JSON list of C-alpha atoms in Angstrom, two decimals:
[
{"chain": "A", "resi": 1, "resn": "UNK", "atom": "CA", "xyz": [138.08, 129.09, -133.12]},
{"chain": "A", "resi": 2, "resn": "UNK", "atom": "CA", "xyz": [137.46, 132.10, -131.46]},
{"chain": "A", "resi": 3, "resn": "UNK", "atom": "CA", "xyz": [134.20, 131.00, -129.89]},
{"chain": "A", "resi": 4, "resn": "UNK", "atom": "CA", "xyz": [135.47, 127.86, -128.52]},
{"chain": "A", "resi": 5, "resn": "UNK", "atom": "CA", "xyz": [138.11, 129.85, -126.94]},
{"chain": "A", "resi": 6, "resn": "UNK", "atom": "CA", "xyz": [135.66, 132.32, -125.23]},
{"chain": "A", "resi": 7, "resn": "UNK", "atom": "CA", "xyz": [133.79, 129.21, -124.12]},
{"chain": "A", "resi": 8, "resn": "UNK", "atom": "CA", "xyz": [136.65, 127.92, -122.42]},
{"chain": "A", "resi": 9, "resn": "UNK", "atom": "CA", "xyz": [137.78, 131.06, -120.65]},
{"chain": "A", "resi": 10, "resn": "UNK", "atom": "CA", "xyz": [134.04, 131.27, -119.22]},
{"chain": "A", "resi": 11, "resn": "UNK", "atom": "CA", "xyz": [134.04, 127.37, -118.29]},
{"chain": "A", "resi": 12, "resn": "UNK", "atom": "CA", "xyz": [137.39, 127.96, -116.45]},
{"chain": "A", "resi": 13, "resn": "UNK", "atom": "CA", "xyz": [136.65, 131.27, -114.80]},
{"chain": "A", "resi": 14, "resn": "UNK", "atom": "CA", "xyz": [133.32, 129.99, -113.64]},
{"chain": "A", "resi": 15, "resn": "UNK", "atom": "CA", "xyz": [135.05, 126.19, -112.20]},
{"chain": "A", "resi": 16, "resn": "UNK", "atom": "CA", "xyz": [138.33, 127.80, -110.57]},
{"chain": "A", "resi": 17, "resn": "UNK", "atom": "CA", "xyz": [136.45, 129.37, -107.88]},
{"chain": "A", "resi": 18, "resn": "UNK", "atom": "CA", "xyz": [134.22, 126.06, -106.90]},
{"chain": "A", "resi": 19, "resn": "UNK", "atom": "CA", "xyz": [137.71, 123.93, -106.98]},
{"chain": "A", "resi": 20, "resn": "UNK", "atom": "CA", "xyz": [139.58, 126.58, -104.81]},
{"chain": "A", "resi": 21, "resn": "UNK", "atom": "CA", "xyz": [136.35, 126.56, -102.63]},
{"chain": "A", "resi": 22, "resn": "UNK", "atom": "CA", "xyz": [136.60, 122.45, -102.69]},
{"chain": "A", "resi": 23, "resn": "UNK", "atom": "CA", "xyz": [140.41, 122.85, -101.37]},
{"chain": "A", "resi": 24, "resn": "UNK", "atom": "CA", "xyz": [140.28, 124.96, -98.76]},
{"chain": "A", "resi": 25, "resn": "UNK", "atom": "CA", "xyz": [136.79, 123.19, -97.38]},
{"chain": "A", "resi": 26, "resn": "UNK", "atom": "CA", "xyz": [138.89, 119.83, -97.53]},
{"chain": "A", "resi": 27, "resn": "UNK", "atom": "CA", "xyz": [141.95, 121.67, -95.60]},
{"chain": "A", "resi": 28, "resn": "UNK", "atom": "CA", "xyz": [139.57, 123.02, -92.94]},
{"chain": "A", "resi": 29, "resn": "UNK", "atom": "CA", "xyz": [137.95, 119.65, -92.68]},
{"chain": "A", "resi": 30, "resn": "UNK", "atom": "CA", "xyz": [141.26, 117.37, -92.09]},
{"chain": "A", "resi": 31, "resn": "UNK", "atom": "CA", "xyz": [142.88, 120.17, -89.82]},
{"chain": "A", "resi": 32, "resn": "UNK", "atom": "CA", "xyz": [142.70, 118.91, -85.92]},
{"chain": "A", "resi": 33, "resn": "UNK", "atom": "CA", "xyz": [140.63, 121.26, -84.39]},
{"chain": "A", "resi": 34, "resn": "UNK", "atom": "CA", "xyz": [141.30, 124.82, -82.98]},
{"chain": "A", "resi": 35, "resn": "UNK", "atom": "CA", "xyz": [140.78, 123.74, -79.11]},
{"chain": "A", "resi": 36, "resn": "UNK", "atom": "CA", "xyz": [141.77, 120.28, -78.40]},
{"chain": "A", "resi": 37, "resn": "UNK", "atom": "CA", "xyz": [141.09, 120.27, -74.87]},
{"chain": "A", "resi": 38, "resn": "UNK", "atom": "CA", "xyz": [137.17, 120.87, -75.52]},
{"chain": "A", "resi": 39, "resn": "UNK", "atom": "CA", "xyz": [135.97, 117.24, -75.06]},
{"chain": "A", "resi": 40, "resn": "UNK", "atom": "CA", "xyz": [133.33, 115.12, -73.74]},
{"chain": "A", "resi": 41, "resn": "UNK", "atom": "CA", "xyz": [134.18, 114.43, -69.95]},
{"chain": "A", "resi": 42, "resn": "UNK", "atom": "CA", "xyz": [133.56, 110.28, -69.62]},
{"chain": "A", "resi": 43, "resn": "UNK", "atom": "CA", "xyz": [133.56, 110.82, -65.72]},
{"chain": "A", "resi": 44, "resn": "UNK", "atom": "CA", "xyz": [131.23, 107.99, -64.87]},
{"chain": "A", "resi": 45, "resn": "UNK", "atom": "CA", "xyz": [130.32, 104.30, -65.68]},
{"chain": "A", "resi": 46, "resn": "UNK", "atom": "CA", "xyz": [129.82, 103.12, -69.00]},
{"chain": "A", "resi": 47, "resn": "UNK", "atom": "CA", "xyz": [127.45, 99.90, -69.91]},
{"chain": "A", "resi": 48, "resn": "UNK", "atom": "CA", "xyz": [127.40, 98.09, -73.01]},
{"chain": "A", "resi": 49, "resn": "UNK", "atom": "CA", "xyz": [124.23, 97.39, -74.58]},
{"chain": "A", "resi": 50, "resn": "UNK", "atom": "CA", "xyz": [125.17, 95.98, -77.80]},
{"chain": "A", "resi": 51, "resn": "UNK", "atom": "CA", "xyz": [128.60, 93.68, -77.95]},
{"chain": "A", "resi": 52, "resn": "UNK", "atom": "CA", "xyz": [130.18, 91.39, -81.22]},
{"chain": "A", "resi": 53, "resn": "UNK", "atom": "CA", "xyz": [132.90, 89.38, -80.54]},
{"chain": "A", "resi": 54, "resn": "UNK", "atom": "CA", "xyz": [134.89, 86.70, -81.22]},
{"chain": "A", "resi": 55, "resn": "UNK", "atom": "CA", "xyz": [137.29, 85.10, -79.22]},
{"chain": "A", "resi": 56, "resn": "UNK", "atom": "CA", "xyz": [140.42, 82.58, -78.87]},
{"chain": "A", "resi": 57, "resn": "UNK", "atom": "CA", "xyz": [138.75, 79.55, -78.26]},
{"chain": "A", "resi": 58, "resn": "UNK", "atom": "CA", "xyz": [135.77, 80.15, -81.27]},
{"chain": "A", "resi": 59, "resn": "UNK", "atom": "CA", "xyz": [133.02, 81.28, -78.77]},
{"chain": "A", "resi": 60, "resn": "UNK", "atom": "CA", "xyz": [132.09, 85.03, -78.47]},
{"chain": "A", "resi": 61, "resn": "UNK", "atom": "CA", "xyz": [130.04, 87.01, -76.19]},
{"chain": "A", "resi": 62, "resn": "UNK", "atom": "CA", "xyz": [127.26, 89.08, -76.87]},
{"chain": "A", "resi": 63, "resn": "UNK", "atom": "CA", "xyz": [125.25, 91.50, -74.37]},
{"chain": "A", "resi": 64, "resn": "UNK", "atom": "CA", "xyz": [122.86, 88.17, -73.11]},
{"chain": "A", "resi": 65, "resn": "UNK", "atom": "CA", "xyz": [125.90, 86.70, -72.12]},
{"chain": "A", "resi": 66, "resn": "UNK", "atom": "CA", "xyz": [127.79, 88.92, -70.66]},
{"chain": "A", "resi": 67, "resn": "UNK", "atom": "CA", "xyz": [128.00, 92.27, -68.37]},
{"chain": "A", "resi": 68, "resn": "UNK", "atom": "CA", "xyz": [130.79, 94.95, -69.93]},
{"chain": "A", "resi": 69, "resn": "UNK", "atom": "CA", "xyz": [131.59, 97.99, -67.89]},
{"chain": "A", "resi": 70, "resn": "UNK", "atom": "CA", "xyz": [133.97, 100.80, -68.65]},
{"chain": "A", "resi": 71, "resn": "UNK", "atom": "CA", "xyz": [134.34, 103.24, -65.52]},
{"chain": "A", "resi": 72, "resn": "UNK", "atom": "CA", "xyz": [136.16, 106.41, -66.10]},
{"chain": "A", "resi": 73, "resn": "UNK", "atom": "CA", "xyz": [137.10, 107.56, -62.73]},
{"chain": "A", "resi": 74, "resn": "UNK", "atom": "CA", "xyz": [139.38, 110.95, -63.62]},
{"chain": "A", "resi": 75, "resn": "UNK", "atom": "CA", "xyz": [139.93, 112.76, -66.56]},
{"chain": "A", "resi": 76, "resn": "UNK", "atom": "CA", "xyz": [142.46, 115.80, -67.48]},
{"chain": "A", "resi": 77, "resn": "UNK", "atom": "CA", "xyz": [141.32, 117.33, -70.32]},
{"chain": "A", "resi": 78, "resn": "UNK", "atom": "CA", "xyz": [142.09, 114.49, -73.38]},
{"chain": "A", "resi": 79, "resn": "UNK", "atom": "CA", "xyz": [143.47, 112.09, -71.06]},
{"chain": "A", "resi": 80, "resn": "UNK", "atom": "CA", "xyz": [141.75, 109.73, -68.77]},
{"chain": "A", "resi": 81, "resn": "UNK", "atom": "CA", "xyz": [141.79, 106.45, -66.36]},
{"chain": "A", "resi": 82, "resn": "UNK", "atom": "CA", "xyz": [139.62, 104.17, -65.27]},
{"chain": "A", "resi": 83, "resn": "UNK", "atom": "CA", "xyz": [138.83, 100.20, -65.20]},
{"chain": "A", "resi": 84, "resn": "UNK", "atom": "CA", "xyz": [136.96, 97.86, -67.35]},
{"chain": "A", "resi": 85, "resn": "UNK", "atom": "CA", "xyz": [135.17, 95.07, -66.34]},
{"chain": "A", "resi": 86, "resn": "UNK", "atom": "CA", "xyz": [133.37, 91.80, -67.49]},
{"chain": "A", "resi": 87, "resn": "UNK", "atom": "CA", "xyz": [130.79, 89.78, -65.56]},
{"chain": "A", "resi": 88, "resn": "UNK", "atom": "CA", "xyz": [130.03, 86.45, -67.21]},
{"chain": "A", "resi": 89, "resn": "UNK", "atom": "CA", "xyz": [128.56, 84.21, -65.56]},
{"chain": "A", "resi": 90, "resn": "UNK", "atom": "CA", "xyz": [126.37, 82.18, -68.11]},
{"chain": "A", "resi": 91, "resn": "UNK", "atom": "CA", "xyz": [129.21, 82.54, -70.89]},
{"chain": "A", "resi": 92, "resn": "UNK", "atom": "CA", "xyz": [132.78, 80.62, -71.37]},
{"chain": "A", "resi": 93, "resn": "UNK", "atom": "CA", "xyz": [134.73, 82.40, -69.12]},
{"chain": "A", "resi": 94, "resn": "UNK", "atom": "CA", "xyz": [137.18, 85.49, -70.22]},
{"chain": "A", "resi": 95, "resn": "UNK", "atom": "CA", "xyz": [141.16, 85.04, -69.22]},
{"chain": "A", "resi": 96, "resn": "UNK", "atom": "CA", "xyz": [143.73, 87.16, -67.18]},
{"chain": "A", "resi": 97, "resn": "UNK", "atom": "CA", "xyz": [147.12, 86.09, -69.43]},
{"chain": "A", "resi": 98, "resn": "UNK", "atom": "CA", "xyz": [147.18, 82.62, -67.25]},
{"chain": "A", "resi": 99, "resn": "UNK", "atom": "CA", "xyz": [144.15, 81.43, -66.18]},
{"chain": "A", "resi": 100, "resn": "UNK", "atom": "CA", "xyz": [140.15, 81.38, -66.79]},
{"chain": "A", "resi": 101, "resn": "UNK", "atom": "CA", "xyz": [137.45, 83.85, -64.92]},
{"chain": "A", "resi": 102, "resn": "UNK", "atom": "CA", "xyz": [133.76, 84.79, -65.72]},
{"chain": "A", "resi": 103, "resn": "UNK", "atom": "CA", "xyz": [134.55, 88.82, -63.74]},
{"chain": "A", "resi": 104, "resn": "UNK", "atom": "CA", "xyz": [137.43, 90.73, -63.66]},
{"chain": "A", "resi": 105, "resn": "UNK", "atom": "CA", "xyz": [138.45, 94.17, -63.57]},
{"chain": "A", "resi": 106, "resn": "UNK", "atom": "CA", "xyz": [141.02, 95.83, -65.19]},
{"chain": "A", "resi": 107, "resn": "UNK", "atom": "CA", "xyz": [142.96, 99.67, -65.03]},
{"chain": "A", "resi": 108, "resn": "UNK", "atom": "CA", "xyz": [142.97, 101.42, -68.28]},
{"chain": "A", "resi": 109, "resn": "UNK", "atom": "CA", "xyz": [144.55, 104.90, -69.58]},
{"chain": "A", "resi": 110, "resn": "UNK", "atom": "CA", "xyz": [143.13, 107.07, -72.35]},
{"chain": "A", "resi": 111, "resn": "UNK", "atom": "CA", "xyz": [143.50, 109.67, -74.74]},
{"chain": "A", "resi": 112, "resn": "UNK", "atom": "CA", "xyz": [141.05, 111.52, -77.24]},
{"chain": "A", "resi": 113, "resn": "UNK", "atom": "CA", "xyz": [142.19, 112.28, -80.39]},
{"chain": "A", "resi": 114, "resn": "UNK", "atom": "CA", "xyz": [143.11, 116.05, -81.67]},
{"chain": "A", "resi": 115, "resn": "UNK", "atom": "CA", "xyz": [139.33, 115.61, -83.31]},
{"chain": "A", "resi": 116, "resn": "UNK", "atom": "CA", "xyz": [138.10, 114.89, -79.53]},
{"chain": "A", "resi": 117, "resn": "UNK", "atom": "CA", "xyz": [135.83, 112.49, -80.77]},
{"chain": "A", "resi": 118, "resn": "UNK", "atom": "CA", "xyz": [138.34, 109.22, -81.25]},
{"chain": "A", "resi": 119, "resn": "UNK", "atom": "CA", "xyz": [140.12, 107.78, -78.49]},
{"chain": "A", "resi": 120, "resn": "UNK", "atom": "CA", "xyz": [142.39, 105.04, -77.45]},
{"chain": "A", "resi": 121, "resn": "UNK", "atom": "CA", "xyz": [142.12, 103.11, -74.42]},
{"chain": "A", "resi": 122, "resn": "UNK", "atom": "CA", "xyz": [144.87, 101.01, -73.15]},
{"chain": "A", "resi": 123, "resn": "UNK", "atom": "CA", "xyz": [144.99, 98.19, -70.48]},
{"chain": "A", "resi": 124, "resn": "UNK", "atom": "CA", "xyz": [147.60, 98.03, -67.48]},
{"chain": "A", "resi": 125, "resn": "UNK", "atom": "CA", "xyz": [147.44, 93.75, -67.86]},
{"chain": "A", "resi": 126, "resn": "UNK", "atom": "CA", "xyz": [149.21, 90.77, -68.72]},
{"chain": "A", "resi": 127, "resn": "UNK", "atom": "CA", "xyz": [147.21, 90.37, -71.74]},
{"chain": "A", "resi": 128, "resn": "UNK", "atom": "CA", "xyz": [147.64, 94.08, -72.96]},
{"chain": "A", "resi": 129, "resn": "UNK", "atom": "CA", "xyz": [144.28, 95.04, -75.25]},
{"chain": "A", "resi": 130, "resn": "UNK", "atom": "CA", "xyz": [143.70, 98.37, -77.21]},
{"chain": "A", "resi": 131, "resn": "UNK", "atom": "CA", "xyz": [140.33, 99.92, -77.83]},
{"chain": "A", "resi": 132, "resn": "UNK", "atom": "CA", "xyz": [139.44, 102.19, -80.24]},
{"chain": "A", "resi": 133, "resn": "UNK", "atom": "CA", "xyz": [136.29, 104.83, -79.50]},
{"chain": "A", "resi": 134, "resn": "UNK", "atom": "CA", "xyz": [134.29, 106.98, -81.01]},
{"chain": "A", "resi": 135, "resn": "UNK", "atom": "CA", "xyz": [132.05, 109.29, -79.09]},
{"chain": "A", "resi": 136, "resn": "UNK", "atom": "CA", "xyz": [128.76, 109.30, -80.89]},
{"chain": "A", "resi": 137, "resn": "UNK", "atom": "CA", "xyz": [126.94, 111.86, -78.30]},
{"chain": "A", "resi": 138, "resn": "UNK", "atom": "CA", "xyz": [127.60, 112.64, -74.72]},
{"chain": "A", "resi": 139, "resn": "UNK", "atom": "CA", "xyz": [125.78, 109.80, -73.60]},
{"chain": "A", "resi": 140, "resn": "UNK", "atom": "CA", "xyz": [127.07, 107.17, -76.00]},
{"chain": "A", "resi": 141, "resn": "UNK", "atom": "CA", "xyz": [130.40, 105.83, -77.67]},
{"chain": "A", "resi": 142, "resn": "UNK", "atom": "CA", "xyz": [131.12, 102.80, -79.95]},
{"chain": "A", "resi": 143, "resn": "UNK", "atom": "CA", "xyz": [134.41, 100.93, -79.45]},
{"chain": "A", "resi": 144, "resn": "UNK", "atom": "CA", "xyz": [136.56, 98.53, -81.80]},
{"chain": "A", "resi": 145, "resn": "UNK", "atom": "CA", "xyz": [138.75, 96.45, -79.46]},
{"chain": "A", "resi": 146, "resn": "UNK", "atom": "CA", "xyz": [141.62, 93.63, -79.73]},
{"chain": "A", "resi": 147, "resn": "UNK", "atom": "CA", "xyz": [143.76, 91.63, -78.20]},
{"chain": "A", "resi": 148, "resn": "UNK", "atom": "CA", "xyz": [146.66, 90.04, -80.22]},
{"chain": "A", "resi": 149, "resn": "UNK", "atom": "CA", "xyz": [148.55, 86.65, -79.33]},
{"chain": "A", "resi": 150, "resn": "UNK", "atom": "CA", "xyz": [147.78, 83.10, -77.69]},
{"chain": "A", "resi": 151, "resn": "UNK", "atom": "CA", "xyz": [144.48, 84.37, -76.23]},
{"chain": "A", "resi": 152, "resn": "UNK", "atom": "CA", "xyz": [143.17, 86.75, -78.93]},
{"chain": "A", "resi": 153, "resn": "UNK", "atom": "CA", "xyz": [139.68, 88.64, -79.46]},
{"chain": "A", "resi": 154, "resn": "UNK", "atom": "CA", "xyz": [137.84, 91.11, -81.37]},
{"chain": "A", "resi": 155, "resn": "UNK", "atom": "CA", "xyz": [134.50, 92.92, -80.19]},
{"chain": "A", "resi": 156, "resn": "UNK", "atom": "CA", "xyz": [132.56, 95.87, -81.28]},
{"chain": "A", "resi": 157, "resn": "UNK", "atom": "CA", "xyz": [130.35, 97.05, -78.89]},
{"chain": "A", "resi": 158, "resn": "UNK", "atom": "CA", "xyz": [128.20, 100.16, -77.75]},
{"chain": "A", "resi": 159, "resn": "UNK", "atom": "CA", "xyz": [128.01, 101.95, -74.68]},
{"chain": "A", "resi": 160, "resn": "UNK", "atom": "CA", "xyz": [125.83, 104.49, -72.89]},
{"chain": "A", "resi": 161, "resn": "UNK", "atom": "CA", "xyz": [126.28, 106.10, -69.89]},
{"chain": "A", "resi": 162, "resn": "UNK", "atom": "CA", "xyz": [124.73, 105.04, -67.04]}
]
């Protein structure tokens, strides 16, 4: 009895100190981090090189079919604004809330997360649409993106900066 006692003290002493280690390696890895204004400046236009999506009327778009654009014209530390844009001239055409178009342009606003490498892009339109970003260098991000409602979409697409 006594050795399987001594066995378990050394078991415990010798694990206690890997799962405190574990603990505060997953606290340091989840906390936001210690600067949150250190992030990637996006100042400059975006292309898209690889697009998947789906859209409203069962037709998608893909990067042989159409131009995407994100332009980030000023940026305050996390925050930013800019326009996106769409050129699609040998796809169906894209939609404005109301009415059919193969180019358009729309304002966004943005914000990095407290990681400052996830953000969130809004659109200033009739047919509001979030993205979601991750920066995957300084050159490129990837981007999950919706719009909800009568129209809806879904794409996933990469950009680098041009």
């Amino acid at each position: 009895m006594n050795t399987v006692v001594k066995t378990l003290s050394k078991v415990l002493l010798l694990t206690l100190p890997l799962l405190f280690l574990s603990v505060v390696v997953r606290a340091e890895s989840t906390k936001p981090t210690e600067h949150p204004g250190q992030v990637v400046s996006l100042i400059g236009e975006w292309h898209a090189i690889k697009i998947e999506n789906l859209r409203w009327n069962d037709t998608g778009w893909s990067e042989d079919s159409v131009e995407l654009r994100i332009k980030i014209i000023e940026q305050h530390g996390a925050v930013f604004r800019g326009t996106v844009s769409y050129d699609a001239p040998d796809a169906s055409p894209g939609h404005d809330g109301e009415k059919l178009g193969t180019k358009r342009t729309v304002d966004i606003l943005g914000v990095f997360d407290w990681d400052g490498q996830h953000f969130t892009i809004v659109s200033k339109a009739k047919d509001a649409f979030t993205l979601q970003g991750t920066m995957l260098n300084p050159h490129s991000f990837e981007i999950i993106g919706y719009e909800a409602g009568l129209h809806s979409w879904v794409t996933r697409d990469l950009y680098i900066r041009k």
